[in-house]
């Protein structure tokens, strides 16, 4: 089927399903009202979605006069998707349902190797997770792989990855032996997709991924903006200090050299949780490290909000620890930004764990829902 044939125009069936998805529970008259459809059209489509096992009857709603209405809700476990995050030293695999809830997951320490032995071991972890969870193979929509690097637009090849030190990696090489549709997705883009999906957000947003490496994703008009060469959102390589500290990319002064989570965790033997615990219990040696880090982070945030003028979501591993520092971060950005306000566009991420793996799994859930 040509791509143009399956894209774009959402069917009435899909619009109804998406409205139930967003509201979680809704009556048929309310569906008709919100979507501007006739009640018979809603009834007919809901029946069809119920016959396919995708929607189910929920609770009986209070009567507003006349017959009591029954709420319609999702069968969240009608389909599943797998997301795998490949990192330099770890592999995470999540099984998520249609509501992007993590049903089961595994995270293991496993240094990356560009070998068939490594990929076959990853495939085995995926097979095991599906088997242990008891999910039928036919209910699995596909397997998405989150990977740190630049990918072709169709997600079928990793062009190169500085982090993994690999180039020209085909998706089929990674997934040999997996009987599911598969796709590769940039790690920060995946995390950003998971984050905006969870928020049911249609706003423009920047996702700044602050993990062992800094990355990011740009969402404009509810779409991920990739740029001309799929390098859009590579915020880790914005020049923050010209001729500054060396970056792993080979250049100097990149944001990554100042704002990656490693800048903090290297002061606590690689343990970020310990860094914040010690910082918050008064370790005086860590205070200047944290202040210096915040100085560079807030400069970076200002450098992003000036051109994009939108929500800035702080994510990655570090996102889990930033919630309580958001007022401080907002205040610091307000001191330097030209268009100062209350800076409430700066928020911490809501997905505290496995955002990239969930986002990779969503690579199959999103099109499924949109093409019902
Ligand atoms: Zn760099």
Short mmCIF file of N, CA and C in Angstrom, two decimals, residues 41-221:
data_model
loop_
_atom_site.label_atom_id
_atom_site.label_comp_id
_atom_site.label_asym_id
_atom_site.label_seq_id
_atom_site.Cartn_x
_atom_site.Cartn_y
_atom_site.Cartn_z
N UNK A 41 -24.42 7.35 14.01
CA UNK A 41 -23.05 7.12 13.51
C UNK A 41 -22.14 6.66 14.64
N UNK A 42 -22.27 7.31 15.79
CA UNK A 42 -21.46 6.92 16.95
C UNK A 42 -21.79 5.49 17.38
N UNK A 43 -23.09 5.19 17.47
CA UNK A 43 -23.51 3.86 17.92
C UNK A 43 -22.97 2.77 16.98
N UNK A 44 -23.06 3.03 15.70
CA UNK A 44 -22.61 2.05 14.70
C UNK A 44 -21.09 1.81 14.80
N UNK A 45 -20.33 2.89 14.95
CA UNK A 45 -18.87 2.76 15.03
C UNK A 45 -18.41 2.16 16.34
N UNK A 46 -19.08 2.52 17.43
CA UNK A 46 -18.72 1.94 18.74
C UNK A 46 -18.98 0.44 18.70
N UNK A 47 -20.11 0.05 18.08
CA UNK A 47 -20.43 -1.38 17.98
C UNK A 47 -19.31 -2.11 17.21
N UNK A 48 -18.88 -1.51 16.12
CA UNK A 48 -17.83 -2.13 15.31
C UNK A 48 -16.52 -2.25 16.09
N UNK A 49 -16.18 -1.20 16.87
CA UNK A 49 -14.95 -1.24 17.68
C UNK A 49 -15.07 -2.25 18.83
N UNK A 50 -16.31 -2.42 19.32
CA UNK A 50 -16.52 -3.42 20.38
C UNK A 50 -16.40 -4.84 19.81
N UNK A 51 -16.93 -5.02 18.60
CA UNK A 51 -16.84 -6.34 17.97
C UNK A 51 -15.38 -6.74 17.73
N UNK A 52 -14.53 -5.72 17.49
CA UNK A 52 -13.10 -5.98 17.30
C UNK A 52 -12.34 -6.08 18.62
N UNK A 53 -13.07 -5.96 19.72
CA UNK A 53 -12.45 -6.11 21.04
C UNK A 53 -11.64 -4.91 21.48
N UNK A 54 -11.84 -3.76 20.86
CA UNK A 54 -11.02 -2.59 21.20
C UNK A 54 -11.69 -1.68 22.23
N UNK A 55 -13.03 -1.65 22.23
CA UNK A 55 -13.76 -0.86 23.24
C UNK A 55 -14.65 -1.81 24.03
N UNK A 56 -14.91 -1.43 25.28
CA UNK A 56 -15.80 -2.22 26.12
C UNK A 56 -16.75 -1.29 26.88
N UNK A 57 -17.84 -1.87 27.38
CA UNK A 57 -18.74 -1.08 28.21
C UNK A 57 -18.08 -0.81 29.55
N UNK A 58 -18.20 0.42 30.02
CA UNK A 58 -17.67 0.76 31.33
C UNK A 58 -18.81 0.86 32.32
N UNK A 59 -18.70 1.80 33.26
CA UNK A 59 -19.72 1.91 34.30
C UNK A 59 -20.98 2.62 33.78
N UNK A 60 -22.08 2.38 34.48
CA UNK A 60 -23.34 3.06 34.15
C UNK A 60 -23.29 4.47 34.72
N UNK A 61 -23.60 5.43 33.87
CA UNK A 61 -23.53 6.83 34.30
C UNK A 61 -24.84 7.26 34.96
N UNK A 62 -24.75 8.29 35.80
CA UNK A 62 -25.95 8.82 36.44
C UNK A 62 -26.91 9.34 35.38
N UNK A 63 -28.18 9.11 35.61
CA UNK A 63 -29.17 9.57 34.64
C UNK A 63 -29.33 11.08 34.72
N UNK A 64 -29.40 11.70 33.55
CA UNK A 64 -29.70 13.14 33.53
C UNK A 64 -31.13 13.33 33.04
N UNK A 65 -31.99 12.37 33.39
CA UNK A 65 -33.35 12.32 32.84
C UNK A 65 -33.32 11.34 31.70
N UNK A 66 -34.34 10.53 31.57
CA UNK A 66 -34.34 9.54 30.50
C UNK A 66 -33.52 8.33 30.90
N UNK A 67 -33.13 7.56 29.88
CA UNK A 67 -32.44 6.30 30.13
C UNK A 67 -31.02 6.55 30.65
N UNK A 68 -30.57 5.67 31.55
CA UNK A 68 -29.20 5.79 32.04
C UNK A 68 -28.22 5.43 30.92
N UNK A 69 -27.17 6.22 30.76
CA UNK A 69 -26.19 5.94 29.70
C UNK A 69 -25.06 5.08 30.26
N UNK A 70 -24.48 4.26 29.39
CA UNK A 70 -23.32 3.46 29.79
C UNK A 70 -22.09 4.13 29.21
N UNK A 71 -21.09 4.26 30.04
CA UNK A 71 -19.84 4.84 29.55
C UNK A 71 -19.11 3.81 28.69
N UNK A 72 -18.41 4.31 27.69
CA UNK A 72 -17.59 3.45 26.84
C UNK A 72 -16.14 3.66 27.28
N UNK A 73 -15.42 2.57 27.33
CA UNK A 73 -14.02 2.70 27.73
C UNK A 73 -13.15 1.78 26.86
N UNK A 74 -11.84 1.94 26.99
CA UNK A 74 -10.91 1.16 26.17
C UNK A 74 -10.72 -0.23 26.74
N UNK A 75 -10.50 -1.20 25.87
CA UNK A 75 -9.87 -2.42 26.36
C UNK A 75 -8.37 -2.18 26.16
N UNK A 76 -7.73 -1.69 27.21
CA UNK A 76 -6.33 -1.26 27.10
C UNK A 76 -5.40 -2.41 26.72
N UNK A 77 -5.84 -3.62 27.06
CA UNK A 77 -4.97 -4.77 26.81
C UNK A 77 -5.37 -5.55 25.56
N UNK A 78 -6.00 -4.86 24.62
CA UNK A 78 -6.38 -5.53 23.37
C UNK A 78 -5.16 -5.75 22.48
N UNK A 79 -4.18 -4.88 22.58
CA UNK A 79 -2.93 -5.01 21.82
C UNK A 79 -1.78 -4.57 22.71
N UNK A 80 -0.57 -4.96 22.30
CA UNK A 80 0.62 -4.59 23.06
C UNK A 80 1.73 -4.19 22.08
N UNK A 81 2.72 -3.54 22.62
CA UNK A 81 3.89 -3.22 21.81
C UNK A 81 5.13 -3.35 22.67
N UNK A 82 6.25 -3.63 22.02
CA UNK A 82 7.51 -3.80 22.74
C UNK A 82 8.43 -2.62 22.44
N UNK A 83 9.06 -2.09 23.46
CA UNK A 83 10.07 -1.06 23.26
C UNK A 83 11.37 -1.51 23.88
N UNK A 84 12.46 -1.38 23.13
CA UNK A 84 13.77 -1.79 23.64
C UNK A 84 14.71 -0.60 23.58
N UNK A 85 15.34 -0.27 24.68
CA UNK A 85 16.32 0.81 24.65
C UNK A 85 17.72 0.22 24.68
N UNK A 86 18.48 0.51 23.64
CA UNK A 86 19.86 0.05 23.59
C UNK A 86 20.75 1.22 24.02
N UNK A 87 21.48 1.03 25.10
CA UNK A 87 22.41 2.05 25.59
C UNK A 87 23.82 1.49 25.54
N UNK A 88 24.76 2.34 25.84
CA UNK A 88 26.15 1.90 25.80
C UNK A 88 26.41 0.75 26.78
N UNK A 89 25.80 0.83 27.96
CA UNK A 89 26.08 -0.19 28.97
C UNK A 89 24.88 -0.99 29.44
N UNK A 90 23.68 -0.62 28.98
CA UNK A 90 22.47 -1.31 29.45
C UNK A 90 21.52 -1.62 28.29
N UNK A 91 20.63 -2.58 28.56
CA UNK A 91 19.50 -2.83 27.65
C UNK A 91 18.24 -2.85 28.52
N UNK A 92 17.21 -2.12 28.09
CA UNK A 92 15.90 -2.16 28.76
C UNK A 92 14.87 -2.62 27.75
N UNK A 93 13.98 -3.49 28.19
CA UNK A 93 12.87 -3.91 27.32
C UNK A 93 11.57 -3.70 28.09
N UNK A 94 10.60 -3.02 27.48
CA UNK A 94 9.30 -2.83 28.12
C UNK A 94 8.21 -3.43 27.24
N UNK A 95 7.21 -3.99 27.91
CA UNK A 95 5.99 -4.41 27.22
C UNK A 95 4.92 -3.42 27.64
N UNK A 96 4.34 -2.71 26.70
CA UNK A 96 3.31 -1.72 27.06
C UNK A 96 2.00 -2.08 26.38
N UNK A 97 0.90 -1.65 27.01
CA UNK A 97 -0.41 -1.87 26.40
C UNK A 97 -0.81 -0.65 25.58
N UNK A 98 -2.03 -0.65 25.06
CA UNK A 98 -2.45 0.44 24.17
C UNK A 98 -2.47 1.79 24.88
N UNK A 99 -2.62 1.78 26.21
CA UNK A 99 -2.62 3.04 26.97
C UNK A 99 -1.21 3.47 27.34
N UNK A 100 -0.21 2.82 26.77
CA UNK A 100 1.21 3.11 27.03
C UNK A 100 1.58 2.87 28.49
N UNK A 101 0.85 1.96 29.15
CA UNK A 101 1.20 1.57 30.51
C UNK A 101 2.21 0.41 30.44
N UNK A 102 3.22 0.48 31.29
CA UNK A 102 4.22 -0.59 31.30
C UNK A 102 3.62 -1.80 32.02
N UNK A 103 3.47 -2.91 31.28
CA UNK A 103 2.91 -4.15 31.84
C UNK A 103 4.02 -4.97 32.48
N UNK A 104 5.16 -4.96 31.84
CA UNK A 104 6.30 -5.71 32.35
C UNK A 104 7.57 -5.10 31.76
N UNK A 105 8.67 -5.19 32.48
CA UNK A 105 9.92 -4.71 31.89
C UNK A 105 11.12 -5.36 32.53
N UNK A 106 12.21 -5.29 31.79
CA UNK A 106 13.46 -5.82 32.31
C UNK A 106 14.56 -4.84 31.92
N UNK A 107 15.49 -4.61 32.84
CA UNK A 107 16.63 -3.74 32.54
C UNK A 107 17.88 -4.46 33.03
N UNK A 108 18.81 -4.67 32.13
CA UNK A 108 20.02 -5.38 32.55
C UNK A 108 21.27 -4.64 32.09
N UNK A 109 22.34 -4.85 32.83
CA UNK A 109 23.62 -4.28 32.43
C UNK A 109 24.16 -5.14 31.31
N UNK A 110 24.43 -4.51 30.19
CA UNK A 110 24.90 -5.27 29.03
C UNK A 110 25.63 -4.32 28.08
N UNK A 111 26.97 -4.29 28.17
CA UNK A 111 27.71 -3.36 27.30
C UNK A 111 27.44 -3.65 25.82
N UNK A 112 27.23 -2.59 25.06
CA UNK A 112 26.91 -2.74 23.63
C UNK A 112 28.09 -3.31 22.87
N UNK A 113 27.78 -4.23 21.97
CA UNK A 113 28.78 -4.76 21.03
C UNK A 113 28.09 -4.86 19.68
N UNK A 114 28.78 -4.45 18.64
CA UNK A 114 28.18 -4.56 17.31
C UNK A 114 28.46 -5.96 16.76
N UNK A 115 27.84 -6.96 17.39
CA UNK A 115 28.06 -8.36 16.97
C UNK A 115 26.70 -9.08 16.91
N UNK A 116 26.64 -10.12 16.12
CA UNK A 116 25.41 -10.92 16.02
C UNK A 116 25.09 -11.57 17.37
N UNK A 117 26.12 -11.91 18.12
CA UNK A 117 25.90 -12.55 19.43
C UNK A 117 25.13 -11.58 20.33
N UNK A 118 25.56 -10.30 20.35
CA UNK A 118 24.89 -9.29 21.17
C UNK A 118 23.42 -9.13 20.73
N UNK A 119 23.19 -8.96 19.42
CA UNK A 119 21.82 -8.73 18.94
C UNK A 119 20.92 -9.93 19.24
N UNK A 120 21.48 -11.13 19.09
CA UNK A 120 20.68 -12.33 19.36
C UNK A 120 20.32 -12.44 20.84
N UNK A 121 21.21 -11.95 21.68
CA UNK A 121 20.90 -11.96 23.12
C UNK A 121 19.78 -10.97 23.44
N UNK A 122 19.79 -9.82 22.76
CA UNK A 122 18.72 -8.83 22.95
C UNK A 122 17.38 -9.42 22.48
N UNK A 123 17.41 -10.08 21.32
CA UNK A 123 16.19 -10.71 20.79
C UNK A 123 15.66 -11.76 21.78
N UNK A 124 16.57 -12.48 22.41
CA UNK A 124 16.18 -13.51 23.38
C UNK A 124 15.49 -12.86 24.60
N UNK A 125 16.00 -11.71 25.03
CA UNK A 125 15.39 -11.00 26.17
C UNK A 125 13.95 -10.61 25.80
N UNK A 126 13.76 -10.15 24.57
CA UNK A 126 12.42 -9.75 24.11
C UNK A 126 11.48 -10.97 24.08
N UNK A 127 11.95 -12.07 23.49
CA UNK A 127 11.14 -13.30 23.44
C UNK A 127 10.73 -13.72 24.85
N UNK A 128 11.70 -13.70 25.76
CA UNK A 128 11.44 -14.13 27.14
C UNK A 128 10.38 -13.26 27.81
N UNK A 129 10.50 -11.94 27.60
CA UNK A 129 9.56 -11.03 28.25
C UNK A 129 8.13 -11.28 27.75
N UNK A 130 7.99 -11.51 26.45
CA UNK A 130 6.66 -11.78 25.88
C UNK A 130 6.11 -13.09 26.45
N UNK A 131 6.98 -14.08 26.54
CA UNK A 131 6.55 -15.40 27.03
C UNK A 131 6.14 -15.33 28.51
N UNK A 132 6.96 -14.68 29.31
CA UNK A 132 6.67 -14.59 30.75
C UNK A 132 5.39 -13.81 31.00
N UNK A 133 5.15 -12.79 30.19
CA UNK A 133 3.95 -11.94 30.42
C UNK A 133 2.67 -12.65 30.00
N UNK A 134 2.78 -13.72 29.21
CA UNK A 134 1.60 -14.45 28.79
C UNK A 134 0.79 -13.77 27.69
N UNK A 135 1.39 -12.76 27.06
CA UNK A 135 0.71 -12.05 25.97
C UNK A 135 0.82 -12.87 24.69
N UNK A 136 -0.30 -13.04 24.00
CA UNK A 136 -0.27 -13.80 22.75
C UNK A 136 0.52 -13.06 21.68
N UNK A 137 1.29 -13.80 20.88
CA UNK A 137 2.15 -13.17 19.88
C UNK A 137 1.34 -12.31 18.89
N UNK A 138 0.10 -12.77 18.61
CA UNK A 138 -0.72 -12.04 17.64
C UNK A 138 -1.15 -10.68 18.16
N UNK A 139 -1.12 -10.50 19.48
CA UNK A 139 -1.54 -9.22 20.07
C UNK A 139 -0.40 -8.19 20.07
N UNK A 140 0.80 -8.62 19.66
CA UNK A 140 1.95 -7.70 19.66
C UNK A 140 2.01 -6.95 18.32
N UNK A 141 1.91 -5.62 18.40
CA UNK A 141 1.89 -4.82 17.17
C UNK A 141 3.27 -4.70 16.53
N UNK A 142 4.31 -4.68 17.35
CA UNK A 142 5.64 -4.53 16.79
C UNK A 142 6.67 -4.28 17.88
N UNK A 143 7.92 -4.14 17.44
CA UNK A 143 9.00 -3.88 18.40
C UNK A 143 9.79 -2.65 17.94
N UNK A 144 9.81 -1.63 18.78
CA UNK A 144 10.59 -0.42 18.49
C UNK A 144 11.90 -0.46 19.25
N UNK A 145 12.96 0.03 18.64
CA UNK A 145 14.28 0.06 19.29
C UNK A 145 14.75 1.49 19.42
N UNK A 146 14.91 1.94 20.66
CA UNK A 146 15.46 3.27 20.91
C UNK A 146 16.98 3.14 20.93
N UNK A 147 17.62 4.05 20.20
CA UNK A 147 19.07 3.93 20.02
C UNK A 147 19.67 5.34 19.96
N UNK A 148 20.82 5.57 20.62
CA UNK A 148 21.39 6.92 20.57
C UNK A 148 22.14 7.16 19.27
N UNK A 149 21.56 7.90 18.36
CA UNK A 149 22.26 8.14 17.10
C UNK A 149 21.34 8.75 16.06
N UNK A 150 21.91 8.96 14.88
CA UNK A 150 21.17 9.56 13.76
C UNK A 150 20.67 8.44 12.87
N UNK A 151 19.37 8.49 12.55
CA UNK A 151 18.74 7.39 11.81
C UNK A 151 18.19 7.88 10.47
N UNK A 152 18.00 6.94 9.56
CA UNK A 152 17.29 7.31 8.34
C UNK A 152 15.84 7.61 8.71
N UNK A 153 15.18 8.39 7.86
CA UNK A 153 13.83 8.85 8.17
C UNK A 153 12.84 7.70 8.36
N UNK A 154 13.06 6.58 7.65
CA UNK A 154 12.14 5.45 7.78
C UNK A 154 12.47 4.55 8.98
N UNK A 155 13.51 4.90 9.74
CA UNK A 155 13.86 4.13 10.93
C UNK A 155 14.38 2.74 10.62
N UNK A 156 14.90 2.54 9.41
CA UNK A 156 15.38 1.20 9.07
C UNK A 156 16.90 1.09 9.09
N UNK A 157 17.58 2.25 9.35
CA UNK A 157 19.05 2.17 9.46
C UNK A 157 19.58 3.24 10.39
N UNK A 158 20.54 2.85 11.23
CA UNK A 158 21.28 3.81 12.05
C UNK A 158 22.42 4.32 11.18
N UNK A 159 22.41 5.60 10.87
CA UNK A 159 23.46 6.16 10.00
C UNK A 159 24.78 6.17 10.77
N UNK A 160 24.77 6.76 11.97
CA UNK A 160 25.94 6.64 12.85
C UNK A 160 25.55 6.98 14.29
N UNK A 161 26.35 6.46 15.19
CA UNK A 161 26.17 6.76 16.61
C UNK A 161 27.55 6.98 17.23
N UNK A 162 27.81 8.21 17.69
CA UNK A 162 29.06 8.49 18.40
C UNK A 162 29.12 7.69 19.69
N UNK A 163 27.96 7.60 20.35
CA UNK A 163 27.91 6.96 21.67
C UNK A 163 28.24 5.47 21.56
N UNK A 164 27.65 4.79 20.57
CA UNK A 164 27.87 3.35 20.42
C UNK A 164 29.06 3.04 19.51
N UNK A 165 29.59 4.09 18.86
CA UNK A 165 30.72 3.94 17.93
C UNK A 165 30.39 2.91 16.84
N UNK A 166 29.28 3.15 16.17
CA UNK A 166 28.86 2.25 15.10
C UNK A 166 28.20 3.09 13.99
N UNK A 167 28.31 2.61 12.75
CA UNK A 167 27.72 3.32 11.61
C UNK A 167 27.13 2.30 10.64
N UNK A 168 26.08 2.75 9.92
CA UNK A 168 25.50 1.90 8.87
C UNK A 168 24.85 0.62 9.38
N UNK A 169 24.24 0.70 10.56
CA UNK A 169 23.62 -0.50 11.14
C UNK A 169 22.17 -0.65 10.65
N UNK A 170 21.89 -1.77 10.00
CA UNK A 170 20.54 -2.02 9.49
C UNK A 170 19.64 -2.54 10.61
N UNK A 171 18.37 -2.13 10.57
CA UNK A 171 17.39 -2.61 11.55
C UNK A 171 17.29 -4.14 11.49
N UNK A 172 17.36 -4.70 10.29
CA UNK A 172 17.21 -6.16 10.13
C UNK A 172 18.37 -6.92 10.79
N UNK A 173 19.52 -6.25 10.92
CA UNK A 173 20.66 -6.90 11.59
C UNK A 173 20.36 -7.06 13.08
N UNK A 174 19.70 -6.04 13.65
CA UNK A 174 19.38 -6.04 15.09
C UNK A 174 18.27 -7.05 15.38
N UNK A 175 17.33 -7.21 14.45
CA UNK A 175 16.08 -7.92 14.78
C UNK A 175 15.97 -9.32 14.18
N UNK A 176 17.08 -9.85 13.72
CA UNK A 176 17.03 -11.20 13.11
C UNK A 176 16.37 -12.19 14.09
N UNK A 177 15.35 -12.88 13.60
CA UNK A 177 14.68 -13.88 14.46
C UNK A 177 13.46 -13.36 15.18
N UNK A 178 13.17 -12.07 15.01
CA UNK A 178 11.96 -11.51 15.65
C UNK A 178 10.81 -11.52 14.64
N UNK A 179 9.68 -12.15 14.94
CA UNK A 179 8.61 -12.24 13.96
C UNK A 179 7.66 -11.04 13.98
N UNK A 180 8.17 -9.85 14.30
CA UNK A 180 7.32 -8.66 14.40
C UNK A 180 7.88 -7.54 13.53
N UNK A 181 6.99 -6.62 13.16
CA UNK A 181 7.46 -5.42 12.47
C UNK A 181 8.40 -4.68 13.43
N UNK A 182 9.46 -4.08 12.90
CA UNK A 182 10.44 -3.43 13.77
C UNK A 182 10.88 -2.10 13.18
N UNK A 183 11.29 -1.22 14.08
CA UNK A 183 11.76 0.10 13.64
C UNK A 183 12.79 0.62 14.65
N UNK A 184 13.74 1.42 14.17
CA UNK A 184 14.70 2.07 15.06
C UNK A 184 14.24 3.50 15.28
N UNK A 185 14.49 4.01 16.48
CA UNK A 185 14.08 5.38 16.78
C UNK A 185 15.15 6.04 17.66
N UNK A 186 15.44 7.31 17.40
CA UNK A 186 16.42 8.02 18.22
C UNK A 186 15.97 8.05 19.69
N UNK A 187 16.90 7.86 20.61
CA UNK A 187 16.54 7.73 22.03
C UNK A 187 15.84 8.98 22.61
N UNK A 188 16.37 10.15 22.32
CA UNK A 188 15.76 11.37 22.87
C UNK A 188 14.40 11.65 22.21
N UNK A 189 14.31 11.39 20.91
CA UNK A 189 13.01 11.56 20.23
C UNK A 189 11.97 10.62 20.84
N UNK A 190 12.39 9.38 21.11
CA UNK A 190 11.48 8.40 21.70
C UNK A 190 10.99 8.88 23.06
N UNK A 191 11.91 9.37 23.89
CA UNK A 191 11.52 9.83 25.23
C UNK A 191 10.56 11.01 25.11
N UNK A 192 10.83 11.91 24.17
CA UNK A 192 9.95 13.06 23.96
C UNK A 192 8.57 12.65 23.49
N UNK A 193 8.53 11.63 22.63
CA UNK A 193 7.24 11.11 22.14
C UNK A 193 6.43 10.54 23.30
N UNK A 194 7.10 9.77 24.17
CA UNK A 194 6.41 9.19 25.33
C UNK A 194 5.86 10.31 26.22
N UNK A 195 6.66 11.32 26.41
CA UNK A 195 6.28 12.42 27.31
C UNK A 195 5.07 13.20 26.76
N UNK A 196 5.10 13.55 25.50
CA UNK A 196 4.00 14.33 24.93
C UNK A 196 2.74 13.46 24.79
N UNK A 197 2.94 12.17 24.57
CA UNK A 197 1.81 11.23 24.48
C UNK A 197 1.10 11.15 25.82
N UNK A 198 1.87 11.02 26.89
CA UNK A 198 1.29 10.89 28.22
C UNK A 198 0.49 12.14 28.59
N UNK A 199 0.95 13.27 28.12
CA UNK A 199 0.27 14.53 28.46
C UNK A 199 -0.92 14.79 27.54
N UNK A 200 -1.16 13.91 26.55
CA UNK A 200 -2.17 14.16 25.51
C UNK A 200 -1.99 15.58 24.97
N UNK A 201 -0.71 15.95 24.86
CA UNK A 201 -0.41 17.35 24.55
C UNK A 201 -0.43 17.61 23.05
N UNK A 202 -1.03 18.70 22.67
CA UNK A 202 -0.97 19.13 21.28
C UNK A 202 -0.19 20.44 21.19
N UNK A 203 0.49 20.79 22.30
CA UNK A 203 1.25 22.04 22.32
C UNK A 203 2.60 21.84 21.64
N UNK A 204 3.20 22.95 21.21
CA UNK A 204 4.58 22.90 20.77
C UNK A 204 5.44 22.66 22.02
N UNK A 205 6.47 21.89 21.88
CA UNK A 205 7.30 21.58 23.07
C UNK A 205 8.72 21.19 22.67
N UNK A 206 9.63 21.48 23.57
CA UNK A 206 11.02 21.01 23.45
C UNK A 206 11.24 20.02 24.58
N UNK A 207 11.74 18.84 24.24
CA UNK A 207 12.12 17.86 25.26
C UNK A 207 13.64 17.87 25.34
N UNK A 208 14.16 18.23 26.50
CA UNK A 208 15.61 18.26 26.69
C UNK A 208 15.99 17.02 27.50
N UNK A 209 16.70 16.11 26.85
CA UNK A 209 17.04 14.85 27.49
C UNK A 209 18.40 14.96 28.18
N UNK A 210 18.38 14.86 29.51
CA UNK A 210 19.60 15.03 30.30
C UNK A 210 19.98 13.69 30.92
N UNK A 211 20.60 12.84 30.13
CA UNK A 211 21.05 11.55 30.64
C UNK A 211 22.58 11.55 30.58
N UNK A 212 23.19 10.38 30.44
CA UNK A 212 24.65 10.36 30.36
C UNK A 212 25.13 11.16 29.15
N UNK A 213 24.24 11.32 28.18
CA UNK A 213 24.49 12.22 27.05
C UNK A 213 23.28 13.14 26.95
N UNK A 214 23.50 14.33 26.40
CA UNK A 214 22.40 15.28 26.26
C UNK A 214 21.83 15.18 24.85
N UNK A 215 20.53 15.09 24.76
CA UNK A 215 19.86 15.07 23.46
C UNK A 215 18.57 15.83 23.58
N UNK A 216 17.70 15.65 22.62
CA UNK A 216 16.43 16.34 22.74
C UNK A 216 15.53 16.07 21.55
N UNK A 217 14.34 16.63 21.63
CA UNK A 217 13.36 16.47 20.56
C UNK A 217 12.52 17.73 20.47
N UNK A 218 12.13 18.04 19.24
CA UNK A 218 11.36 19.26 18.98
C UNK A 218 9.97 18.84 18.47
N UNK A 219 8.92 19.31 19.13
CA UNK A 219 7.56 19.01 18.69
C UNK A 219 6.90 20.30 18.23
N UNK A 220 6.62 20.39 16.94
CA UNK A 220 5.97 21.57 16.38
C UNK A 220 4.67 21.13 15.73
N UNK A 221 3.60 21.84 16.02
CA UNK A 221 2.29 21.50 15.46
C UNK A 221 1.96 20.02 15.66
#
